[in-house]
Short mmCIF file of C-alpha atoms in Angstrom, two decimals:
data_model
loop_
_atom_site.label_atom_id
_atom_site.label_comp_id
_atom_site.label_asym_id
_atom_site.label_seq_id
_atom_site.Cartn_x
_atom_site.Cartn_y
_atom_site.Cartn_z
CA MET M 26 72.15 88.22 58.30
CA ASN M 27 70.21 91.10 56.84
CA VAL M 28 71.29 94.08 58.93
CA GLN M 29 68.57 96.43 57.67
CA GLU M 30 65.84 93.91 58.45
CA TYR M 31 67.31 93.35 61.87
CA ILE M 32 67.32 97.09 62.55
CA ALA M 33 63.79 97.50 61.23
CA SER M 34 62.47 94.71 63.47
CA GLY M 35 62.47 97.11 66.42
CA ILE M 36 64.62 94.87 68.62
CA LEU M 37 67.22 97.61 69.09
CA GLU M 38 64.62 99.97 70.58
CA LEU M 39 63.69 97.25 73.03
CA TYR M 40 67.38 96.67 73.73
CA VAL M 41 67.74 100.30 74.77
CA ALA M 42 64.56 100.06 76.83
CA GLY M 43 66.12 97.11 78.62
CA VAL M 44 63.18 94.77 78.20
CA LEU M 45 64.94 91.98 76.30
CA THR M 46 65.99 88.69 77.85
CA GLU M 47 69.60 88.19 78.84
CA LYS M 48 70.14 85.95 75.84
CA GLU M 49 68.71 88.54 73.45
CA ASN M 50 70.84 91.25 75.07
CA LEU M 51 74.01 89.24 74.48
CA GLU M 52 72.95 88.63 70.88
CA VAL M 53 72.34 92.32 70.18
CA ALA M 54 75.64 93.28 71.82
CA ALA M 55 77.47 90.73 69.71
CA TYR M 56 75.83 91.99 66.48
CA ALA M 57 76.64 95.56 67.48
CA GLN M 58 80.28 94.58 67.73
CA GLU M 59 80.14 92.84 64.37
CA TYR M 60 78.09 95.36 62.38
CA PRO M 61 78.92 99.05 62.83
CA GLU M 62 75.49 100.05 61.37
CA ILE M 63 73.81 98.32 64.26
CA MET M 64 75.98 100.13 66.78
CA VAL M 65 75.22 103.46 65.09
CA GLU M 66 71.51 102.71 65.23
CA ILE M 67 71.66 101.78 68.92
CA LEU M 68 73.47 105.03 69.70
CA ALA M 69 70.85 107.03 67.75
CA ILE M 70 68.00 105.36 69.62
CA GLU M 71 69.68 105.88 72.95
CA ASN M 72 70.32 109.48 72.04
CA ALA M 73 66.62 110.02 71.31
CA ILE M 74 65.64 108.51 74.65
CA LEU M 75 68.24 110.63 76.43
CA GLU M 76 66.90 113.73 74.72
CA LEU M 77 63.33 112.89 75.59
CA THR M 78 64.02 111.96 79.20
CA ARG M 79 66.13 115.06 79.74
CA LYS M 80 63.68 117.47 78.20
CA SER M 81 60.72 115.99 80.01
CA SER M 82 62.49 116.04 83.36
CA SER M 83 61.21 118.57 85.84
CA VAL M 84 63.56 117.40 88.58
CA ASN M 85 66.87 119.07 89.17
CA PRO M 86 69.28 116.50 90.56
CA TYR M 87 71.32 117.37 93.64
CA SER M 88 74.80 118.53 92.87
CA PHE M 89 77.46 115.88 92.76
CA ASP M 90 79.04 117.48 95.82
CA THR M 91 75.93 116.57 97.79
CA LEU M 92 76.21 113.03 96.54
CA LYS M 93 79.92 112.64 97.12
CA PRO M 94 79.99 112.46 100.93
CA LYS M 95 77.28 109.84 100.68
CA LEU M 96 79.61 107.77 98.55
CA ASP M 97 82.29 108.00 101.19
CA ASN M 98 80.04 107.39 104.20
CA LEU M 99 77.83 104.77 102.67
CA GLU M 100 78.60 102.34 105.45
CA SER M 101 76.41 104.04 108.04
CA ASP M 102 73.43 104.44 105.75
CA THR M 103 72.29 101.05 104.62
CA LYS M 104 71.35 97.88 106.38
CA VAL M 105 73.82 95.75 104.52
CA ILE M 106 76.83 97.87 105.26
CA PRO M 107 77.10 97.52 109.05
CA MET M 108 77.55 93.81 108.49
CA LYS M 109 80.11 94.62 105.87
CA LYS M 110 81.82 96.95 108.30
CA GLU M 111 81.88 94.25 110.92
CA THR M 112 83.32 91.71 108.53
CA SER M 113 85.91 94.18 107.38
CA ASN M 114 86.85 94.90 111.01
CA TRP M 115 86.91 91.21 111.79
CA SER M 116 89.05 90.51 108.81
CA SER M 117 91.32 93.44 109.58
CA TYR M 118 91.77 92.17 113.16
CA LEU M 119 92.49 88.79 111.69
CA GLY M 120 94.91 90.41 109.29
CA TRP M 121 96.67 92.25 112.10
CA ALA M 122 96.79 89.14 114.23
CA ALA M 123 98.17 87.17 111.34
CA SER M 124 100.83 89.74 110.56
CA ILE M 125 101.88 90.00 114.23
CA LEU M 126 102.11 86.23 114.39
CA LEU M 127 104.10 86.26 111.22
CA ALA M 128 106.45 88.92 112.60
CA ILE M 129 106.95 86.94 115.82
CA GLY M 130 107.51 83.80 113.80
CA LEU M 131 110.03 85.54 111.58
CA PHE M 132 111.85 86.95 114.62
CA TRP M 133 111.93 83.49 116.21
CA VAL M 134 113.26 81.93 113.05
CA TYR M 135 115.83 84.72 112.81
CA THR M 136 117.13 84.24 116.36
CA GLN M 137 117.12 80.48 115.92
CA ASN M 138 119.16 80.95 112.80
CA GLU M 139 121.62 83.26 114.57
CA ASN M 140 121.99 80.78 117.44
CA LEU M 141 122.62 77.95 115.05
CA LYS M 142 125.15 80.04 113.16
CA SER M 143 127.15 80.82 116.32
CA GLU M 144 126.89 77.18 117.39
CA ILE M 145 128.30 76.16 114.04
CA GLN M 146 131.13 78.66 114.49
CA LEU M 147 131.87 77.25 117.93
CA VAL M 148 131.87 73.69 116.66
CA GLU M 149 134.11 74.69 113.78
CA GLN M 150 136.56 76.28 116.20
CA GLN M 151 136.54 73.18 118.39
CA ASN M 152 137.01 71.12 115.30
CA GLN M 153 140.04 73.18 114.31
CA GLN M 154 141.48 72.84 117.78
CA LEU M 155 141.02 69.07 117.69
CA GLU M 156 142.59 68.89 114.26
CA GLN M 157 145.50 70.95 115.55
CA GLN M 158 145.86 68.59 118.51
CA ILE M 159 145.85 65.60 116.20
CA ALA M 160 148.46 67.25 113.98
CA ASP M 161 150.54 68.12 117.04
CA SER M 162 150.25 64.56 118.35
CA ASP M 163 151.22 63.22 114.97
CA ALA M 164 154.21 65.51 114.86
CA SER M 165 155.13 64.63 118.44
CA LEU M 166 154.81 60.93 117.70
CA GLU M 167 156.97 61.34 114.63
CA LYS M 168 159.55 63.23 116.62
CA THR M 169 159.54 60.59 119.34
CA GLN M 170 159.93 57.82 116.80
CA ASP M 171 162.75 59.73 115.15
CA LEU M 172 164.36 60.10 118.51
CA LEU M 173 163.87 56.45 119.32
CA ASN M 174 165.33 55.45 115.98
CA THR M 175 168.26 57.76 116.53
CA LEU M 176 168.96 56.39 119.98
CA ARG M 177 168.73 52.83 118.71
CA ASP M 178 171.23 53.55 115.98
CA LYS M 179 174.13 51.05 116.15
CA ASP M 180 176.69 53.82 115.89
CA ILE M 181 175.48 55.46 119.06
CA SER M 182 177.45 55.24 122.25
CA VAL M 183 175.62 55.96 125.50
CA ILE M 184 177.42 57.93 128.16
CA PRO M 185 175.72 58.22 131.55
CA LEU M 186 176.40 61.51 133.35
CA GLY M 187 176.23 61.28 137.13
CA GLY M 188 175.20 63.97 139.60
CA GLN M 189 177.95 66.02 141.25
CA GLU M 190 178.46 67.90 144.49
CA VAL M 191 176.03 70.69 143.74
CA SER M 192 173.18 68.35 143.00
CA PRO M 193 173.99 64.72 143.77
CA THR M 194 170.61 63.38 142.67
CA SER M 195 170.90 64.87 139.22
CA TYR M 196 171.75 62.74 136.24
CA ALA M 197 171.75 62.89 132.45
CA LYS M 198 172.64 60.79 129.47
CA ALA M 199 174.56 61.59 126.35
CA TYR M 200 173.95 59.65 123.15
CA TRP M 201 176.86 60.25 120.87
CA ASN M 202 176.89 59.44 117.19
CA LYS M 203 180.51 59.89 116.30
CA GLN M 204 180.02 59.45 112.60
CA GLU M 205 177.35 62.13 112.36
CA GLU M 206 179.15 64.22 114.98
CA LYS M 207 175.99 64.61 117.01
CA VAL M 208 175.20 64.31 120.67
CA PHE M 209 171.75 63.99 122.13
CA ILE M 210 171.56 65.05 125.75
CA ASP M 211 168.73 63.52 127.74
CA ALA M 212 168.38 66.03 130.56
CA GLN M 213 165.34 64.49 132.18
CA GLY M 214 167.18 64.10 135.45
CA LEU M 215 168.26 67.73 135.84
CA PRO M 216 166.29 70.22 137.95
CA GLU M 217 164.71 73.19 136.18
CA PRO M 218 167.31 75.97 135.99
CA PRO M 219 166.47 79.14 138.01
CA ASP M 220 165.53 82.34 136.16
CA GLY M 221 168.44 83.94 134.38
CA PHE M 222 170.45 80.72 134.20
CA VAL M 223 170.87 78.04 131.58
CA TYR M 224 172.59 74.63 131.35
CA GLN M 225 175.67 74.51 129.16
CA VAL M 226 177.11 71.28 127.81
CA TRP M 227 180.87 70.81 127.55
CA SER M 228 183.08 68.38 125.68
CA LEU M 229 186.11 67.58 127.80
CA LYS M 230 189.64 66.40 127.09
CA LEU M 231 191.01 64.92 130.30
CA SER M 232 194.79 65.37 130.14
CA PRO M 233 195.20 68.20 130.26
CA LEU M 234 191.60 69.18 131.21
CA THR M 235 190.32 71.15 128.19
CA PRO M 236 186.60 72.07 128.06
CA THR M 237 184.99 72.96 124.73
CA SER M 238 181.44 74.37 124.72
CA MET M 239 178.97 72.27 122.71
CA GLY M 240 175.99 74.57 123.30
CA LEU M 241 173.15 75.49 125.64
CA LEU M 242 170.06 73.56 126.67
CA GLU M 243 167.77 76.43 125.67
CA ASP M 244 164.08 76.61 126.68
CA PHE M 245 164.68 73.83 129.19
CA ALA M 246 161.36 74.27 130.98
CA MET M 247 159.38 74.36 127.74
CA ASP M 248 160.90 71.24 126.21
CA ASP M 249 158.61 68.24 126.57
CA ASN M 250 160.98 65.31 126.36
CA LYS M 251 164.05 67.16 127.62
CA VAL M 252 166.17 65.68 124.85
CA PHE M 253 168.46 68.17 123.15
CA ALA M 254 170.46 67.66 119.97
CA LEU M 255 173.90 69.28 119.81
CA ASN M 256 176.78 69.12 117.35
CA ASN M 257 179.97 67.61 118.56
CA PRO M 258 182.90 67.54 116.12
CA ASN M 259 185.32 67.02 119.03
CA ASP M 260 187.15 63.90 119.98
CA SER M 261 185.53 63.98 123.44
CA GLU M 262 186.76 62.00 126.43
CA ALA M 263 184.03 63.18 128.78
CA PHE M 264 180.87 65.35 128.86
CA GLY M 265 179.87 67.81 131.53
CA ILE M 266 176.87 70.00 132.19
CA THR M 267 177.16 73.21 134.19
CA LEU M 268 174.69 75.87 135.20
CA GLU M 269 175.71 79.19 133.65
CA PRO M 270 174.21 82.67 133.48
CA ALA M 271 171.80 83.15 130.54
CA GLY M 272 173.66 83.24 127.25
CA GLY M 273 176.36 80.83 128.41
CA SER M 274 179.99 81.30 129.39
CA GLU M 275 183.38 81.05 127.72
CA SER M 276 184.61 78.50 130.23
CA PRO M 277 182.62 76.31 132.60
CA THR M 278 181.88 77.44 136.13
CA LEU M 279 183.10 74.24 137.74
CA ASP M 280 181.47 74.71 141.14
CA GLN M 281 178.16 74.67 139.28
CA LEU M 282 178.87 71.32 137.62
CA TYR M 283 175.61 69.36 137.72
CA ALA M 284 176.47 66.22 135.79
CA LEU M 285 179.63 64.59 134.48
CA GLY M 286 180.34 61.38 132.57
CA VAL M 287 183.45 59.84 131.03
CA VAL M 288 183.38 58.21 127.60
CA SER M 289 184.35 54.60 128.01
CA THR M 290 187.21 53.64 125.81
CA SER M 291 186.00 50.46 124.21
CA MET H 13 84.34 105.03 72.64
CA GLN H 14 84.72 107.77 75.21
CA LEU H 15 81.69 106.46 77.06
CA ASP H 16 83.19 102.98 77.25
CA LEU H 17 86.30 104.47 78.78
CA LEU H 18 84.31 106.51 81.29
CA VAL H 19 82.30 103.47 82.33
CA GLU H 20 85.45 101.44 82.65
CA ARG H 21 87.05 104.04 84.89
CA PHE H 22 83.83 104.33 86.89
CA GLN H 23 83.89 100.58 87.45
CA LYS H 24 87.39 100.98 88.84
CA LYS H 25 85.88 103.41 91.39
CA ASP H 26 87.17 106.55 89.71
CA ALA H 27 85.06 109.27 91.35
CA SER H 28 85.75 111.88 88.66
CA ALA H 29 84.54 109.48 85.95
CA PHE H 30 81.44 108.92 88.03
CA GLU H 31 80.95 112.66 88.34
CA THR H 32 81.04 112.98 84.56
CA LEU H 33 78.50 110.19 84.17
CA TYR H 34 76.37 111.84 86.84
CA GLY H 35 76.46 115.05 84.85
CA MET H 36 75.44 113.18 81.72
CA TYR H 37 72.54 111.18 83.12
CA SER H 38 71.33 112.49 86.49
CA LYS H 39 68.75 114.89 85.03
CA ASN H 40 67.27 112.11 82.85
CA ILE H 41 67.22 109.61 85.67
CA CYS H 42 65.65 112.01 88.16
CA GLY H 43 62.99 112.89 85.59
CA VAL H 44 62.14 109.26 84.93
CA ILE H 45 61.84 108.66 88.67
CA ASN H 46 59.49 111.60 89.00
CA THR H 47 57.32 110.28 86.17
CA ILE H 48 56.61 107.35 88.47
CA VAL H 49 56.81 108.92 91.94
CA LYS H 50 55.24 112.28 91.03
CA ASN H 51 56.86 114.14 93.86
CA GLU H 52 59.83 116.26 92.90
CA GLY H 53 61.39 116.49 96.33
CA ARG H 54 61.07 112.81 96.95
CA SER H 55 62.29 112.07 93.44
CA GLN H 56 65.44 114.08 94.07
CA GLU H 57 66.19 111.97 97.13
CA ILE H 58 65.44 108.68 95.43
CA CYS H 59 67.52 109.80 92.47
CA GLN H 60 70.47 110.42 94.74
CA ASP H 61 70.03 107.05 96.41
CA VAL H 62 69.92 105.46 92.98
CA PHE H 63 73.29 106.94 92.05
CA VAL H 64 74.77 105.84 95.36
CA LYS H 65 73.49 102.38 94.60
CA ILE H 66 74.98 102.55 91.12
CA TRP H 67 78.33 103.49 92.61
CA ASN H 68 78.17 100.64 95.12
CA ASN H 69 77.18 98.08 92.52
CA SER H 70 79.42 99.29 89.74
CA SER H 71 80.99 95.87 89.43
CA SER H 72 77.67 94.24 88.59
CA TYR H 73 77.36 96.20 85.33
CA ASN H 74 78.37 94.14 82.34
CA ALA H 75 78.72 95.99 79.04
CA SER H 76 77.98 92.87 77.01
CA LYS H 77 74.47 92.68 78.45
CA GLY H 78 73.29 96.17 77.66
CA ARG H 79 73.91 99.89 77.46
CA PHE H 80 75.15 101.68 80.55
CA PHE H 81 72.21 104.10 80.44
CA THR H 82 69.80 101.17 80.15
CA TRP H 83 71.36 99.65 83.23
CA ILE H 84 71.00 102.75 85.40
CA LEU H 85 67.56 103.46 83.94
CA ASN H 86 66.48 100.04 85.11
CA ILE H 87 67.86 100.59 88.61
CA ALA H 88 66.09 103.97 88.78
CA ARG H 89 62.73 102.60 87.66
CA ASN H 90 62.93 99.77 90.17
CA ALA H 91 63.76 102.21 92.95
CA ALA H 92 60.83 104.43 91.96
CA ILE H 93 58.45 101.48 91.78
CA ASP H 94 59.62 100.29 95.21
CA GLU H 95 58.86 103.77 96.50
CA ILE H 96 55.29 103.86 95.28
CA ARG H 97 54.67 100.29 96.40
CA SER H 98 55.88 101.06 99.88
CA ARG H 99 53.61 104.05 100.01
CA SER H 100 50.78 101.95 98.53
CA TYR H 101 49.66 104.39 95.94
CA LYS H 102 46.10 103.23 95.66
CA ASN H 103 45.14 105.18 92.65
CA GLU H 104 48.31 104.59 90.72
CA LYS H 105 46.95 102.13 88.19
CA LYS H 106 43.77 104.09 87.71
CA ASN H 107 45.56 107.32 86.97
CA LEU H 108 48.33 105.82 84.95
CA SER H 109 46.77 106.22 81.55
CA ALA H 110 46.33 109.94 82.14
CA ASP H 111 49.71 110.69 83.64
CA TYR H 112 52.16 110.72 80.78
CA PHE H 113 55.58 112.20 80.97
CA VAL H 114 54.31 114.93 78.69
CA SER H 115 51.93 116.04 81.42
CA VAL H 116 54.71 118.25 82.68
CA LEU H 117 54.12 120.32 79.60
CA GLU H 118 50.71 121.50 80.74
CA SER H 119 51.54 121.93 84.40
CA ARG H 120 54.75 123.75 83.64
CA GLU H 121 53.14 126.06 81.18
CA GLU H 122 50.81 127.16 83.92
CA GLU H 123 53.60 127.78 86.39
CA SER H 124 55.90 129.17 83.70
CA ASN H 125 58.78 127.44 85.41
CA ALA H 126 61.99 127.18 83.47
CA THR H 127 63.05 123.80 84.89
CA VAL H 128 61.54 122.00 81.96
CA ASP H 129 62.69 122.80 78.50
CA THR H 130 59.06 123.17 77.42
CA LYS H 131 59.92 124.44 74.02
CA GLY H 132 62.30 121.63 73.33
CA LEU H 133 59.94 119.02 74.67
CA LYS H 134 57.08 120.43 72.62
CA LYS H 135 59.15 120.18 69.52
CA LEU H 136 59.99 116.57 70.33
CA VAL H 137 56.52 115.32 71.10
CA GLN H 138 54.23 117.68 69.24
CA SER H 139 53.52 115.37 66.36
CA LEU H 140 53.64 112.15 68.37
CA LYS H 141 50.33 110.39 68.49
CA LYS H 142 48.90 109.56 71.86
CA LYS H 143 49.56 105.85 71.33
CA CYS H 144 53.23 106.68 70.81
CA VAL H 145 53.44 108.72 73.99
CA GLN H 146 51.75 105.83 75.78
CA ILE H 147 54.06 103.12 74.54
CA ILE H 148 57.21 105.18 75.10
CA GLU H 149 56.10 105.97 78.62
CA LEU H 150 55.42 102.32 79.42
CA LEU H 151 58.62 100.89 77.94
CA TYR H 152 61.14 103.59 78.82
CA PHE H 153 59.74 105.50 81.76
CA ARG H 154 57.97 102.73 83.60
CA GLY H 155 59.93 99.64 82.68
CA TYR H 156 57.00 97.60 81.45
CA THR H 157 57.89 94.38 79.68
CA GLN H 158 56.63 93.84 76.13
CA LYS H 159 53.93 91.56 77.50
CA GLU H 160 52.85 94.01 80.21
CA ALA H 161 52.76 96.85 77.71
CA ALA H 162 50.71 94.73 75.32
CA GLU H 163 48.22 94.00 78.09
CA GLU H 164 48.07 97.60 79.23
CA LEU H 165 47.47 98.88 75.72
CA ALA H 166 45.35 95.88 74.68
CA ILE H 167 47.44 95.16 71.59
CA PRO H 168 49.24 91.98 70.44
CA VAL H 169 52.77 91.50 71.84
CA GLY H 170 54.31 91.62 68.37
CA THR H 171 52.72 94.99 67.74
CA VAL H 172 54.53 96.49 70.73
CA LYS H 173 57.86 95.99 69.01
CA THR H 174 56.87 97.48 65.66
CA ARG H 175 54.80 100.30 67.06
CA ASN H 176 57.58 101.27 69.40
CA ARG H 177 60.03 101.23 66.51
CA SER H 178 57.93 103.61 64.45
CA CYS H 179 57.29 105.88 67.44
CA ILE H 180 60.99 106.18 68.25
CA SER H 181 61.69 106.84 64.57
CA LYS H 182 59.20 109.70 64.67
CA LEU H 183 60.88 111.02 67.78
CA ARG H 184 64.20 110.93 66.03
CA GLU H 185 62.76 112.80 63.05
CA ASN H 186 61.49 115.49 65.39
CA MET H 187 64.94 115.80 66.95
CA GLU H 188 66.45 116.51 63.57
CA VAL H 189 64.02 119.31 62.81
CA LYS H 190 65.68 122.60 63.55
#
């Protein structure tokens, strides 16, 4: 393109006058970007028009301060703006409504979430309790089976202990494993000892009568199956159970003898 | 460059940028409006409305389609033309050929009012031929299209372009004279 010819054509003057078509305007603007001479020419033309329009102007514009409030309060002045105002109000109401709804929704979701969390905690606790129960049952079952196995052992001799004067309906059983030197006392048939007292088990030699303490049936009330394991290294001829003050006694209180059984000599 | 920046800031609703632009162009714009409306008080009001409108429609200006001044000049001329149409200026067309922007020269000389830079204007237009004053008035002050100007001046459309070019060149020469 010949830039000088383009400038001389007079199109730039018309560009500044604003009488070109949109297409021509875009073309001139593009050339102005591409060729600095064209931009310089446009500026010079515009400058001349500015100079002429300024110097021929007999009108003093209002100060900008007069204009400024009009910029801020435009809404009330024109026809279009009240509609705009209404829409903006409408949309702001809508906005407020939406945000309130959102807040309520968020709060609802939050409380729901909290509820669910505490429910989960509760269920977890219940779960733990159930697991504990299962474990306890397992342990209890194991213990019972152990016990059963022990009692079924071929080396065991069973000695029934009958109720005595103090409590004729009482009874107990001793399962004695001589080889392991252990005695299991099944005290199911004894009444619960009063506070401050405890049952004490004795190994007895009959002639002469010599009692040897084998131990106490501690925590009688708390024991589920009322079977107590005790060591018995003695060569017992009989077993007796007496009620003694807590902690046990050195020698049996014979008038508090609850159950007594003689080992059969077979 | 600085103008581009100002316009850009103005389009982002920067009031201080707009104030600067107002300072740069308001006198020109008000004068152009008065060339059409011929009532200084009314022109002041229209001029203000025009700048309010410019502020409101800042987003519709597109730098790739023309100069910023050209854009506001166009808005101003349209506002002024609306004004005289609404007031149905009956004699407008008849008087047009006689009422050039330079007419302020004579009237102002009589009133010896300092509003117009009479000396400066004289220097600018003194050697311009009447046909130059005419064509500049039609294209820049009144917003005539090439075709309308050609009809008004009874010259071929192509001549408008070249004549205008030579008239503006003369104007520019006059500006350079000290």
